Amino acid sequence: MILVTGGAGFIGSNFVLDWLAGTDEAVINLDALTYAGNRENLASLENDARHVFVHGSIADGALVASLLKQYQPRAVINFAAESHVDRSIHGPEDFIQTNIVGTFHLLEAVRAYWSGLDEPAKQDFRFLHVSTDEVYGSLSKHAPAFTEEHRYEPNSPYSASKAASDHLVRSYHHTYGLPVLTTNCSNNYGPYHFPEKLIPLMIVNALAGKSLPVYGDGQQIRDWLYVKDHCSAIRRVLQAGRCGEVYNVGGWNEKPNIDIVHTVCQLLDEARPRADGKSYREQIITVTDRPGHDRRYAIDAGKIERELGWKPAETFETGIRKTVNWYLDNQAWVANVQSGSYRDWVEKNYAERAA
Ligand code: NAD
Ligand code: TYD
C-alpha cells in the first residue's frame, strides 16, 4: 500500500480517487483537515476498504511513525501543505509550520522507518514530494520556461516555504540516501478545487452574480495543468522516476489571467446564460494587485516527457470545459464549502482591495 498526505485537499483527493480507480493497491490518507481539506471529496470511497482515512498532521512524528509501522507502505506521497499565496501574505506562520516543520517531521519519521526495512524493501521504497513551479520565482515575458536546473528564487512566503521543504527533501537523499523524488508542477485546475483560487473563484462568483476580481492588469501569466494530468504524472514518476531527481510537470498552457477569466465567462455564457442576456464579463472588475505578485511562470516539461514518456492528455480548451461543467453539476459541493470561515477569508482578502 501507499501513504498519501494531504489527500483530502484538491490535488490529493483527485490523486486518491484516480489511484483507486486504476488499481486495488490500498491508500492510507493522512490529512489534518484544515480549511482546505474536505472529506466530501472522498465521499465515493466511504465504504471502500482500500481507503483508510486518518485525521492527523504530518508534523506529528509519533503518529506518522505508528502509521508507517502498522501499514508498512512501499511509498509516501506528500501533498500536505498550506497552498494559497494570498493566505501566506496575510499569515505566513502556518506555512512555516506545515510546509517546513511538518515536512521535516514527516521526513524524520520516514527515514527511521526506511532505515529499518530489509534490503529489497529499502530499495523499492519511494518518498515523492509534490512541489510547485513557484519556487523558481518570476520570469520576464520572453525568458525560457523553467527547467529543473533553474535556480530557486521564491518570492512569497508560500513559495519560500515550499522551497525550504524541497531543500530538506533533497538533503535527505544526499545525506541519508533516502530514495526521494520531487515534482514541481504548474497551476492545477479541475474538480474539487477550493474556490479561493482563481478559476473556481471566478466560476462560483460569476454564478452567484458577484464581481470577478482581477488583480492588477490581469496580464500575469501562469501555466495551467489539468489536475488529472498532474495525477498521471505523479503515478509515472513514482513508477519510473530516478531517485534524487526532480521532474517539472506542466500543461504547455501559458495564459494571462485575464484570458482565463474571459474563457470562464464565455463557457458560462454558453452553458448557463445570465437571465438578463448579458455576458458574465460584465462582472469583471480590476482590484488592487497582490504584493510581490510574480509576473510569469512557465514550465518546460521536456525532461519528464523525454525520460518517462509523460505528456498531458488535456489541452486547456478541453480541461477548462470539463472543469466548468463539473462546477455546474456539483453545486451542492460548492454550497457546502462556502462555510463561515470561507466567507471570512473572502471578506479579509477582497474588502481591502479597492476596485
Ligand atoms: P490544498 O490546499 O487544496 O490541500 C492541502 C491539503 O493538505 C488539505 O487537505 C489539508 O487539510 C492538508 N494539510 C494541511 N496541513 C496539513 C498537515 N500539517 N498535515 C496533514 N495534512 C495537512 O492544496 P492542493 O492544491 O491540493 O496542493 C497539494 C500540493 O501540491 C501542495 O503541496 C501544493 O504546494 C502543491 N501544488 C499545488 C498547486 C496547485 O495549483 N494547486 C500547484 C503546484 C504545487
Ligand atoms: P491563484 O489561483 O491564487 O494561484 P497562484 O497565485 O498560486 O498562481 O492565482 C492565480 C493567478 O490569478 C495569480 O496571478 C493571481 C490571480 N488572481 C486574481 O487575479 N484574482 C483573484 O481573485 C485570485 C484568487 C487570483
Short mmCIF file of C-alpha atoms and ligand atoms in Angstrom, two decimals:
data_model
loop_
_atom_site.label_atom_id
_atom_site.label_comp_id
_atom_site.label_asym_id
_atom_site.label_seq_id
_atom_site.Cartn_x
_atom_site.Cartn_y
_atom_site.Cartn_z
CA MET A 1 0.00 0.00 0.00
CA ILE A 2 0.92 3.66 -0.20
CA LEU A 3 0.66 6.51 2.29
CA VAL A 4 -0.67 9.79 0.92
CA THR A 5 -0.58 13.00 2.96
CA GLY A 6 -2.99 15.86 2.28
CA GLY A 7 -5.29 13.51 0.39
CA ALA A 8 -8.46 15.42 1.35
CA GLY A 9 -7.29 18.56 -0.46
CA PHE A 10 -7.73 19.49 -4.10
CA ILE A 11 -4.90 17.58 -5.80
CA GLY A 12 -4.56 14.89 -3.14
CA SER A 13 -8.22 13.87 -3.33
CA ASN A 14 -8.10 13.73 -7.13
CA PHE A 15 -4.97 11.60 -6.79
CA VAL A 16 -6.56 9.16 -4.33
CA LEU A 17 -9.73 8.84 -6.44
CA ASP A 18 -7.75 8.24 -9.64
CA TRP A 19 -5.35 5.86 -7.92
CA LEU A 20 -8.13 3.63 -6.61
CA ALA A 21 -9.93 3.78 -9.97
CA GLY A 22 -6.83 2.28 -11.57
CA THR A 23 -5.53 -0.23 -9.01
CA ASP A 24 -6.51 -2.18 -5.92
CA GLU A 25 -3.41 -1.11 -4.02
CA ALA A 26 -4.70 0.46 -0.79
CA VAL A 27 -4.14 4.06 0.31
CA ILE A 28 -3.61 5.39 3.82
CA ASN A 29 -4.67 9.00 3.68
CA LEU A 30 -3.25 11.25 6.42
CA ASP A 31 -4.84 14.69 6.41
CA ALA A 32 -5.12 17.39 9.08
CA LEU A 33 -8.44 18.62 7.63
CA THR A 34 -7.55 22.29 7.60
CA TYR A 35 -9.99 24.66 5.88
CA ALA A 36 -8.71 23.19 2.57
CA GLY A 37 -9.28 19.55 3.48
CA ASN A 38 -12.72 18.19 2.71
CA ARG A 39 -13.83 14.62 3.30
CA GLU A 40 -16.74 15.20 0.95
CA ASN A 41 -14.20 14.99 -1.91
CA LEU A 42 -13.73 11.33 -0.90
CA ALA A 43 -17.40 10.51 -0.29
CA SER A 44 -17.40 7.89 -3.06
CA LEU A 45 -14.79 5.92 -1.05
CA GLU A 46 -16.79 5.87 2.18
CA ASN A 47 -17.34 2.09 2.22
CA ASP A 48 -14.22 1.21 0.30
CA ALA A 49 -11.82 -0.91 2.38
CA ARG A 50 -8.92 0.11 0.11
CA HIS A 51 -9.03 3.64 1.57
CA VAL A 52 -8.06 4.28 5.20
CA PHE A 53 -8.54 7.88 6.28
CA VAL A 54 -6.53 9.15 9.26
CA HIS A 55 -7.19 12.60 10.71
CA GLY A 56 -3.81 13.98 11.78
CA SER A 57 -0.81 16.11 10.93
CA ILE A 58 2.43 15.36 9.12
CA ALA A 59 4.06 17.32 11.94
CA ASP A 60 3.02 14.61 14.42
CA GLY A 61 6.09 12.40 14.14
CA ALA A 62 4.77 9.79 16.57
CA LEU A 63 1.55 9.39 14.61
CA VAL A 64 3.37 9.11 11.28
CA ALA A 65 5.79 6.57 12.80
CA SER A 66 2.93 4.44 14.09
CA LEU A 67 1.15 4.53 10.72
CA LEU A 68 4.32 3.51 8.91
CA LYS A 69 4.90 0.69 11.38
CA GLN A 70 1.33 -0.55 11.18
CA TYR A 71 0.78 -0.36 7.42
CA GLN A 72 4.32 -0.79 6.02
CA PRO A 73 3.72 1.31 2.87
CA ARG A 74 6.05 0.96 -0.09
CA ALA A 75 5.79 4.70 -0.82
CA VAL A 76 4.84 8.02 0.76
CA ILE A 77 3.45 10.80 -1.42
CA ASN A 78 3.47 14.19 0.26
CA PHE A 79 0.74 16.58 -0.86
CA ALA A 80 0.10 18.07 2.60
CA ALA A 81 0.75 21.80 2.64
CA GLU A 82 -0.63 25.24 3.10
CA SER A 83 -1.04 26.19 -0.54
CA HIS A 84 -2.54 29.64 -1.07
CA VAL A 85 -0.21 32.58 -1.81
CA ASP A 86 -2.68 35.25 -0.64
CA ARG A 87 -3.15 33.48 2.70
CA SER A 88 0.64 33.27 3.08
CA ILE A 89 0.79 37.05 2.68
CA HIS A 90 -1.86 37.59 5.37
CA GLY A 91 -0.39 35.00 7.76
CA PRO A 92 2.87 33.21 6.93
CA GLU A 93 3.21 31.25 10.16
CA ASP A 94 1.04 28.26 9.22
CA PHE A 95 3.13 27.94 6.05
CA ILE A 96 6.34 27.70 8.04
CA GLN A 97 4.81 25.20 10.46
CA THR A 98 3.27 22.87 7.89
CA ASN A 99 5.43 23.22 4.82
CA ILE A 100 8.81 23.38 6.55
CA VAL A 101 8.49 21.99 10.09
CA GLY A 102 5.80 19.49 9.07
CA THR A 103 7.84 18.20 6.12
CA PHE A 104 10.85 17.87 8.43
CA HIS A 105 8.92 15.72 10.94
CA LEU A 106 7.48 13.64 8.13
CA LEU A 107 10.96 13.08 6.68
CA GLU A 108 12.35 12.10 10.07
CA ALA A 109 9.63 9.51 10.63
CA VAL A 110 10.07 8.17 7.09
CA ARG A 111 13.85 7.99 7.46
CA ALA A 112 13.57 5.96 10.67
CA TYR A 113 11.04 3.60 9.05
CA TRP A 114 13.03 3.22 5.84
CA SER A 115 16.29 2.56 7.72
CA GLY A 116 14.66 -0.43 9.42
CA LEU A 117 13.38 -2.09 6.25
CA ASP A 118 15.05 -5.16 4.83
CA GLU A 119 17.26 -4.55 1.79
CA PRO A 120 14.76 -5.33 -1.02
CA ALA A 121 12.02 -3.23 0.63
CA LYS A 122 14.55 -0.45 1.21
CA GLN A 123 15.50 -0.46 -2.48
CA ASP A 124 11.88 -0.34 -3.60
CA PHE A 125 10.72 2.37 -1.19
CA ARG A 126 10.00 5.89 -2.52
CA PHE A 127 9.26 9.27 -0.91
CA LEU A 128 7.61 11.51 -3.51
CA HIS A 129 7.39 15.19 -2.62
CA VAL A 130 4.88 17.32 -4.52
CA SER A 131 6.11 20.87 -5.03
CA THR A 132 5.47 23.89 -7.19
CA ASP A 133 6.98 25.91 -10.03
CA GLU A 134 6.68 28.98 -7.77
CA VAL A 135 9.99 28.05 -6.09
CA TYR A 136 11.75 29.23 -9.28
CA GLY A 137 10.44 32.79 -8.95
CA SER A 138 9.16 35.05 -11.72
CA LEU A 139 10.07 35.04 -15.42
CA SER A 140 10.22 38.00 -17.76
CA LYS A 141 7.98 37.83 -20.81
CA HIS A 142 10.36 36.18 -23.26
CA ALA A 143 12.62 34.23 -20.89
CA PRO A 144 12.77 30.47 -21.47
CA ALA A 145 10.46 28.34 -19.35
CA PHE A 146 11.67 26.84 -16.03
CA THR A 147 13.77 23.72 -16.37
CA GLU A 148 14.81 21.60 -13.38
CA GLU A 149 18.15 23.46 -13.43
CA HIS A 150 16.60 26.89 -12.88
CA ARG A 151 17.85 28.49 -9.67
CA TYR A 152 15.48 28.82 -6.74
CA GLU A 153 14.19 32.40 -6.33
CA PRO A 154 10.99 32.14 -4.25
CA ASN A 155 9.18 35.44 -3.79
CA SER A 156 6.22 34.78 -1.47
CA PRO A 157 6.12 33.22 1.99
CA TYR A 158 4.29 30.30 0.34
CA SER A 159 6.93 29.67 -2.32
CA ALA A 160 9.76 30.23 0.17
CA SER A 161 8.27 27.61 2.49
CA LYS A 162 7.88 25.15 -0.40
CA ALA A 163 11.46 25.86 -1.49
CA ALA A 164 12.67 25.10 2.04
CA SER A 165 10.76 21.81 2.02
CA ASP A 166 12.28 20.89 -1.36
CA HIS A 167 15.75 21.53 0.06
CA LEU A 168 15.05 19.33 3.07
CA VAL A 169 13.84 16.52 0.81
CA ARG A 170 16.94 16.87 -1.37
CA SER A 171 19.20 16.80 1.67
CA TYR A 172 17.65 13.56 2.98
CA HIS A 173 18.63 11.93 -0.29
CA HIS A 174 22.18 13.26 -0.35
CA THR A 175 22.89 12.75 3.33
CA TYR A 176 20.96 9.62 4.25
CA GLY A 177 20.32 8.04 0.86
CA LEU A 178 16.53 8.25 1.29
CA PRO A 179 15.04 7.38 -2.13
CA VAL A 180 13.22 10.64 -2.86
CA LEU A 181 11.54 12.03 -5.95
CA THR A 182 10.41 15.66 -6.30
CA THR A 183 7.87 17.03 -8.74
CA ASN A 184 7.48 20.77 -9.37
CA CYS A 185 4.25 21.46 -11.17
CA SER A 186 2.42 24.47 -12.52
CA ASN A 187 -1.05 25.78 -11.60
CA ASN A 188 -3.55 22.94 -11.41
CA TYR A 189 -7.26 23.28 -12.14
CA GLY A 190 -10.17 20.85 -12.22
CA PRO A 191 -12.77 19.20 -9.92
CA TYR A 192 -12.71 19.81 -6.13
CA HIS A 193 -10.61 22.98 -6.45
CA PHE A 194 -11.29 25.15 -3.41
CA PRO A 195 -12.90 28.43 -4.56
CA GLU A 196 -10.24 30.71 -3.12
CA LYS A 197 -8.05 30.08 -6.21
CA LEU A 198 -8.51 31.92 -9.50
CA ILE A 199 -10.52 29.51 -11.67
CA PRO A 200 -13.04 28.14 -9.15
CA LEU A 201 -13.43 31.60 -7.57
CA MET A 202 -14.40 33.05 -10.95
CA ILE A 203 -16.89 30.26 -11.68
CA VAL A 204 -18.50 30.46 -8.25
CA ASN A 205 -18.64 34.27 -8.14
CA ALA A 206 -19.99 34.50 -11.68
CA LEU A 207 -22.88 32.14 -10.93
CA ALA A 208 -23.61 33.97 -7.67
CA GLY A 209 -23.85 37.32 -9.51
CA LYS A 210 -20.76 38.62 -7.68
CA SER A 211 -17.86 40.58 -9.12
CA LEU A 212 -14.89 38.80 -10.72
CA PRO A 213 -11.83 40.41 -9.10
CA VAL A 214 -8.78 40.55 -11.38
CA TYR A 215 -5.58 41.57 -9.59
CA GLY A 216 -3.71 44.49 -11.21
CA ASP A 217 -3.62 44.50 -15.01
CA GLY A 218 -4.54 40.79 -15.32
CA GLN A 219 -1.52 40.20 -17.57
CA GLN A 220 0.24 37.86 -15.13
CA ILE A 221 0.95 34.56 -16.83
CA ARG A 222 0.56 31.07 -15.39
CA ASP A 223 0.93 27.63 -16.98
CA TRP A 224 -2.28 25.64 -16.42
CA LEU A 225 -2.28 21.90 -15.82
CA TYR A 226 -5.46 19.82 -15.61
CA VAL A 227 -5.37 18.09 -12.22
CA LYS A 228 -5.89 14.60 -13.63
CA ASP A 229 -2.86 15.09 -15.87
CA HIS A 230 -0.88 16.05 -12.80
CA CYS A 231 -2.05 12.85 -11.06
CA SER A 232 -0.96 10.71 -14.01
CA ALA A 233 2.45 12.44 -13.97
CA ILE A 234 2.90 11.62 -10.28
CA ARG A 235 1.97 7.98 -10.88
CA ARG A 236 4.51 7.83 -13.67
CA VAL A 237 7.29 9.46 -11.62
CA LEU A 238 6.56 7.09 -8.75
CA GLN A 239 6.77 4.15 -11.11
CA ALA A 240 9.86 5.06 -13.11
CA GLY A 241 11.47 8.26 -11.82
CA ARG A 242 15.14 8.17 -10.86
CA CYS A 243 15.79 8.63 -7.14
CA GLY A 244 17.10 12.04 -6.19
CA GLU A 245 15.77 13.58 -9.41
CA VAL A 246 13.40 16.50 -9.89
CA TYR A 247 10.71 16.45 -12.57
CA ASN A 248 8.89 19.59 -13.73
CA VAL A 249 5.27 18.95 -14.64
CA GLY A 250 3.33 21.42 -16.78
CA GLY A 251 0.48 21.63 -19.23
CA TRP A 252 2.21 23.60 -22.02
CA ASN A 253 -0.62 26.10 -21.50
CA GLU A 254 0.68 29.58 -20.72
CA LYS A 255 -2.15 32.09 -20.39
CA PRO A 256 -2.58 35.58 -18.95
CA ASN A 257 -5.08 35.67 -16.08
CA ILE A 258 -7.46 37.95 -17.94
CA ASP A 259 -7.74 35.40 -20.77
CA ILE A 260 -8.59 32.70 -18.22
CA VAL A 261 -11.37 34.86 -16.80
CA HIS A 262 -12.74 35.61 -20.26
CA THR A 263 -12.75 31.91 -21.14
CA VAL A 264 -14.64 31.04 -17.95
CA CYS A 265 -17.18 33.77 -18.75
CA GLN A 266 -17.61 32.55 -22.31
CA LEU A 267 -18.21 28.94 -21.23
CA LEU A 268 -20.73 30.05 -18.62
CA ASP A 269 -22.44 32.31 -21.19
CA GLU A 270 -22.96 29.20 -23.32
CA ALA A 271 -23.88 26.74 -20.59
CA ARG A 272 -25.79 28.89 -18.10
CA PRO A 273 -26.65 32.28 -19.73
CA ARG A 274 -27.41 35.18 -17.40
CA ALA A 275 -31.10 35.97 -17.03
CA ASP A 276 -30.59 39.48 -18.46
CA GLY A 277 -28.90 38.07 -21.59
CA LYS A 278 -25.64 39.94 -20.87
CA SER A 279 -22.26 38.28 -20.63
CA TYR A 280 -20.67 37.31 -17.32
CA ARG A 281 -17.80 39.55 -18.48
CA GLU A 282 -19.89 42.46 -17.18
CA GLN A 283 -18.97 41.24 -13.69
CA ILE A 284 -15.19 41.60 -14.18
CA ILE A 285 -13.56 44.27 -12.03
CA THR A 286 -9.93 45.25 -11.55
CA VAL A 287 -8.73 45.27 -7.95
CA THR A 288 -5.51 46.17 -6.14
CA ASP A 289 -2.66 43.88 -7.11
CA ARG A 290 -1.16 41.18 -4.87
CA PRO A 291 2.02 42.43 -3.13
CA GLY A 292 5.13 40.95 -4.76
CA HIS A 293 2.96 39.36 -7.47
CA ASP A 294 5.04 37.06 -9.70
CA ARG A 295 4.59 38.15 -13.30
CA ARG A 296 5.07 34.90 -15.17
CA TYR A 297 5.54 31.18 -14.55
CA ALA A 298 6.23 28.76 -17.38
CA ILE A 299 7.21 25.11 -17.13
CA ASP A 300 9.45 23.26 -19.52
CA ALA A 301 8.08 19.73 -19.11
CA GLY A 302 10.59 18.27 -21.58
CA LYS A 303 12.51 16.13 -19.07
CA ILE A 304 9.52 14.12 -17.87
CA GLU A 305 8.45 13.59 -21.49
CA ARG A 306 11.93 12.52 -22.68
CA GLU A 307 12.81 10.33 -19.71
CA LEU A 308 9.44 8.95 -18.62
CA GLY A 309 7.27 9.38 -21.72
CA TRP A 310 4.68 11.51 -19.85
CA LYS A 311 2.67 14.23 -21.61
CA PRO A 312 -0.56 15.93 -20.55
CA ALA A 313 -3.69 14.47 -22.15
CA GLU A 314 -5.81 17.64 -21.92
CA THR A 315 -5.45 20.91 -23.76
CA PHE A 316 -6.59 23.99 -21.88
CA GLU A 317 -9.71 24.11 -24.04
CA THR A 318 -10.81 20.57 -23.14
CA GLY A 319 -9.75 20.81 -19.48
CA ILE A 320 -11.45 24.11 -18.74
CA ARG A 321 -14.69 22.91 -20.34
CA LYS A 322 -14.68 19.82 -18.12
CA THR A 323 -13.94 21.98 -15.11
CA VAL A 324 -16.75 24.48 -15.72
CA ASN A 325 -19.18 21.61 -16.29
CA TRP A 326 -18.04 19.91 -13.08
CA TYR A 327 -18.85 23.05 -11.07
CA LEU A 328 -22.22 23.39 -12.77
CA ASP A 329 -23.01 19.76 -11.95
CA ASN A 330 -21.76 19.95 -8.35
CA GLN A 331 -23.48 23.00 -6.91
CA ALA A 332 -24.13 21.18 -3.62
CA TRP A 333 -20.37 20.69 -3.14
CA VAL A 334 -19.85 24.39 -3.88
CA ALA A 335 -22.53 25.41 -1.38
CA ASN A 336 -21.03 23.18 1.33
CA VAL A 337 -17.51 24.58 1.04
CA GLN A 338 -18.72 28.15 1.37
CA SER A 339 -18.75 27.97 5.15
CA GLY A 340 -18.39 30.83 7.60
CA SER A 341 -14.60 30.57 7.54
CA TYR A 342 -14.65 30.74 3.72
CA ARG A 343 -16.77 33.88 3.86
CA ASP A 344 -14.42 35.38 6.47
CA TRP A 345 -11.46 34.76 4.14
CA VAL A 346 -13.21 36.37 1.16
CA GLU A 347 -14.02 39.38 3.31
CA LYS A 348 -10.42 39.64 4.54
CA ASN A 349 -8.79 39.25 1.11
CA TYR A 350 -11.09 41.39 -1.00
CA ALA A 351 -12.58 44.05 1.29
CA GLU A 352 -9.33 45.98 1.43
CA ARG A 353 -8.64 45.71 -2.32
CA ALA A 354 -10.04 48.90 -3.81
CA ALA A 355 -11.93 48.21 -7.04
P1 NAD B 1 -4.91 22.17 -0.84
O1 NAD B 1 -4.66 23.39 -0.02
O2 NAD B 1 -6.16 22.05 -1.63
O3 NAD B 1 -4.84 20.87 0.09
C1 NAD B 1 -3.87 20.69 1.08
C2 NAD B 1 -4.31 19.51 1.95
O4 NAD B 1 -3.29 19.30 2.93
C3 NAD B 1 -5.61 19.74 2.69
O5 NAD B 1 -6.43 18.59 2.62
C4 NAD B 1 -5.16 20.00 4.14
O6 NAD B 1 -6.14 19.62 5.09
C5 NAD B 1 -3.92 19.14 4.20
N1 NAD B 1 -2.98 19.58 5.23
C6 NAD B 1 -2.58 20.84 5.52
N2 NAD B 1 -1.72 20.82 6.54
C7 NAD B 1 -1.54 19.53 6.90
C8 NAD B 1 -0.75 18.85 7.86
N3 NAD B 1 0.03 19.53 8.70
N4 NAD B 1 -0.80 17.51 7.93
C9 NAD B 1 -1.61 16.80 7.09
N5 NAD B 1 -2.39 17.39 6.16
C10 NAD B 1 -2.34 18.72 6.06
O7 NAD B 1 -3.63 22.03 -1.77
P2 NAD B 1 -3.50 21.42 -3.23
O8 NAD B 1 -3.83 22.48 -4.21
O9 NAD B 1 -4.20 20.14 -3.28
O10 NAD B 1 -1.93 21.20 -3.28
C11 NAD B 1 -1.34 19.94 -2.93
C12 NAD B 1 0.16 20.07 -3.04
O11 NAD B 1 0.51 20.44 -4.36
C13 NAD B 1 0.76 21.14 -2.12
O12 NAD B 1 1.96 20.65 -1.60
C14 NAD B 1 0.99 22.32 -3.03
O13 NAD B 1 2.07 23.11 -2.59
C15 NAD B 1 1.31 21.62 -4.34
N6 NAD B 1 0.99 22.39 -5.55
C16 NAD B 1 -0.27 22.83 -5.79
C17 NAD B 1 -0.55 23.53 -6.96
C18 NAD B 1 -1.94 23.99 -7.32
O14 NAD B 1 -2.12 24.60 -8.38
N7 NAD B 1 -2.94 23.73 -6.50
C19 NAD B 1 0.48 23.80 -7.87
C20 NAD B 1 1.77 23.36 -7.58
C21 NAD B 1 2.00 22.63 -6.42
P1 TYD B 2 -4.01 31.56 -7.62
O1 TYD B 2 -5.12 30.70 -8.12
O2 TYD B 2 -4.09 32.11 -6.24
O3 TYD B 2 -2.66 30.73 -7.83
P2 TYD B 2 -1.11 31.23 -7.70
O4 TYD B 2 -1.05 32.54 -7.03
O5 TYD B 2 -0.53 30.14 -6.87
O6 TYD B 2 -0.58 31.27 -9.12
O7 TYD B 2 -3.86 32.77 -8.63
C1 TYD B 2 -3.61 32.57 -9.99
C2 TYD B 2 -3.40 33.93 -10.61
O8 TYD B 2 -4.66 34.64 -10.56
C3 TYD B 2 -2.41 34.79 -9.85
O9 TYD B 2 -1.65 35.54 -10.81
C4 TYD B 2 -3.25 35.71 -9.02
C5 TYD B 2 -4.51 35.88 -9.86
N1 TYD B 2 -5.79 36.10 -9.10
C6 TYD B 2 -6.62 37.16 -9.43
O10 TYD B 2 -6.34 37.94 -10.37
N2 TYD B 2 -7.77 37.32 -8.72
C7 TYD B 2 -8.12 36.51 -7.70
O11 TYD B 2 -9.17 36.72 -7.05
C8 TYD B 2 -7.26 35.41 -7.37
C9 TYD B 2 -7.58 34.46 -6.26
C10 TYD B 2 -6.09 35.24 -8.10
#
